[in-house]
GROMACS .gro file of C-alpha atoms in nm:
model
   87
    1MET     CA    1   2.577   5.024  -4.726
    2THR     CA    2   2.227   5.166  -4.726
    3ASP     CA    3   2.078   4.827  -4.807
    4LEU     CA    4   2.269   4.666  -4.521
    5THR     CA    5   2.150   4.932  -4.277
    6LEU     CA    6   1.793   4.897  -4.397
    7GLN     CA    7   1.806   4.518  -4.372
    8THR     CA    8   1.952   4.539  -4.020
    9LEU     CA    9   1.679   4.779  -3.910
   10ILE     CA   10   1.411   4.552  -4.055
   11GLU     CA   11   1.557   4.252  -3.866
   12PHE     CA   12   1.578   4.451  -3.544
   13ARG     CA   13   1.222   4.571  -3.588
   14GLY     CA   14   1.094   4.212  -3.592
   15GLU     CA   15   1.303   4.117  -3.289
   16MET     CA   16   1.193   4.428  -3.103
   17ARG     CA   17   0.827   4.343  -3.168
   18GLU     CA   18   0.882   3.994  -3.026
   19PHE     CA   19   1.064   4.140  -2.727
   20ARG     CA   20   0.787   4.395  -2.670
   21ASP     CA   21   0.519   4.122  -2.687
   22GLU     CA   22   0.708   3.898  -2.443
   23ALA     CA   23   0.773   4.189  -2.208
   24GLY     CA   24   0.404   4.283  -2.219
   25LYS     CA   25   0.300   3.927  -2.132
   26THR     CA   26   0.553   3.908  -1.849
   27LEU     CA   27   0.440   4.242  -1.708
   28ALA     CA   28   0.077   4.133  -1.729
   29GLN     CA   29   0.156   3.814  -1.536
   30HIS     CA   30   0.345   4.004  -1.269
   31GLY     CA   31   0.070   4.265  -1.252
   32HIS     CA   32  -0.188   3.991  -1.198
   33ARG     CA   33   0.023   3.834  -0.923
   34LEU     CA   34   0.069   4.172  -0.760
   35ASN     CA   35  -0.307   4.232  -0.768
   36LEU     CA   36  -0.365   3.894  -0.602
   37LEU     CA   37  -0.113   3.976  -0.330
   38THR     CA   38  -0.270   4.317  -0.278
   39GLU     CA   39  -0.613   4.160  -0.237
   40GLN     CA   40  -0.480   3.899   0.007
   41MET     CA   41  -0.313   4.174   0.211
   42ARG     CA   42  -0.641   4.369   0.215
   43ASP     CA   43  -0.825   4.057   0.338
   44GLN     CA   44  -0.567   4.006   0.613
   45SER     CA   45  -0.596   4.371   0.710
   46ASN     CA   46  -0.975   4.341   0.735
   47ARG     CA   47  -0.944   4.027   0.947
   48LEU     CA   48  -0.696   4.200   1.175
   49ALA     CA   49  -0.932   4.496   1.215
   50GLN     CA   50  -1.216   4.260   1.309
   51LEU     CA   51  -0.992   4.081   1.557
   52GLU     CA   52  -0.892   4.413   1.712
   53THR     CA   53  -1.260   4.505   1.749
   54HIS     CA   54  -1.339   4.175   1.920
   55MET     CA   55  -1.035   4.202   2.148
   56ALA     CA   56  -1.138   4.555   2.247
   57ALA     CA   57  -1.484   4.427   2.339
   58LEU     CA   58  -1.333   4.146   2.546
   59LEU     CA   59  -1.091   4.378   2.722
   60ALA     CA   60  -1.377   4.617   2.800
   61THR     CA   61  -1.549   4.340   2.997
   62MET     CA   62  -1.241   4.259   3.206
   63PRO     CA   63  -1.307   4.513   3.486
   64HIS     CA   64  -1.655   4.366   3.529
   65VAL     CA   65  -1.510   4.013   3.539
   66HIS     CA   66  -1.253   4.117   3.799
   67THR     CA   67  -1.526   4.274   4.012
   68ARG     CA   68  -1.731   3.954   3.997
   69ILE     CA   69  -1.428   3.745   4.092
   70ASP     CA   70  -1.354   3.976   4.385
   71ASP     CA   71  -1.718   3.954   4.497
   72LEU     CA   72  -1.710   3.575   4.478
   73ALA     CA   73  -1.384   3.565   4.674
   74ALA     CA   74  -1.539   3.786   4.944
   75ARG     CA   75  -1.847   3.564   4.963
   76LEU     CA   76  -1.628   3.255   4.986
   77ALA     CA   77  -1.428   3.414   5.267
   78THR     CA   78  -1.753   3.489   5.451
   79VAL     CA   79  -1.873   3.130   5.412
   80GLU     CA   80  -1.536   2.997   5.528
   81ALA     CA   81  -1.547   3.226   5.833
   82ARG     CA   82  -1.897   3.105   5.920
   83LEU     CA   83  -1.794   2.743   5.882
   84ALA     CA   84  -1.489   2.799   6.100
   85ALA     CA   85  -1.710   2.960   6.368
   86LEU     CA   86  -1.938   2.656   6.388
   87PRO     CA   87  -1.877   2.423   6.683
   0.00000   0.00000   0.00000
């Protein structure tokens, strides 16, 4: 009985080593993939932050653009009024 138990444990030990090696390789592969995904997400986050900065700069100029458009519309109305007043 003792020999059978010892032999079974020896067989299991070899199988467990193989399992542990395979599990380690699988975990390493998944860890590498996870690191790649994390880096890609970080890159996307940086790009989004840059885009937000550029959009904020563009939106900050909008009041100035609206003022210029209003000024041009007023000048155009003045020119149209002068042209309409001509004989």
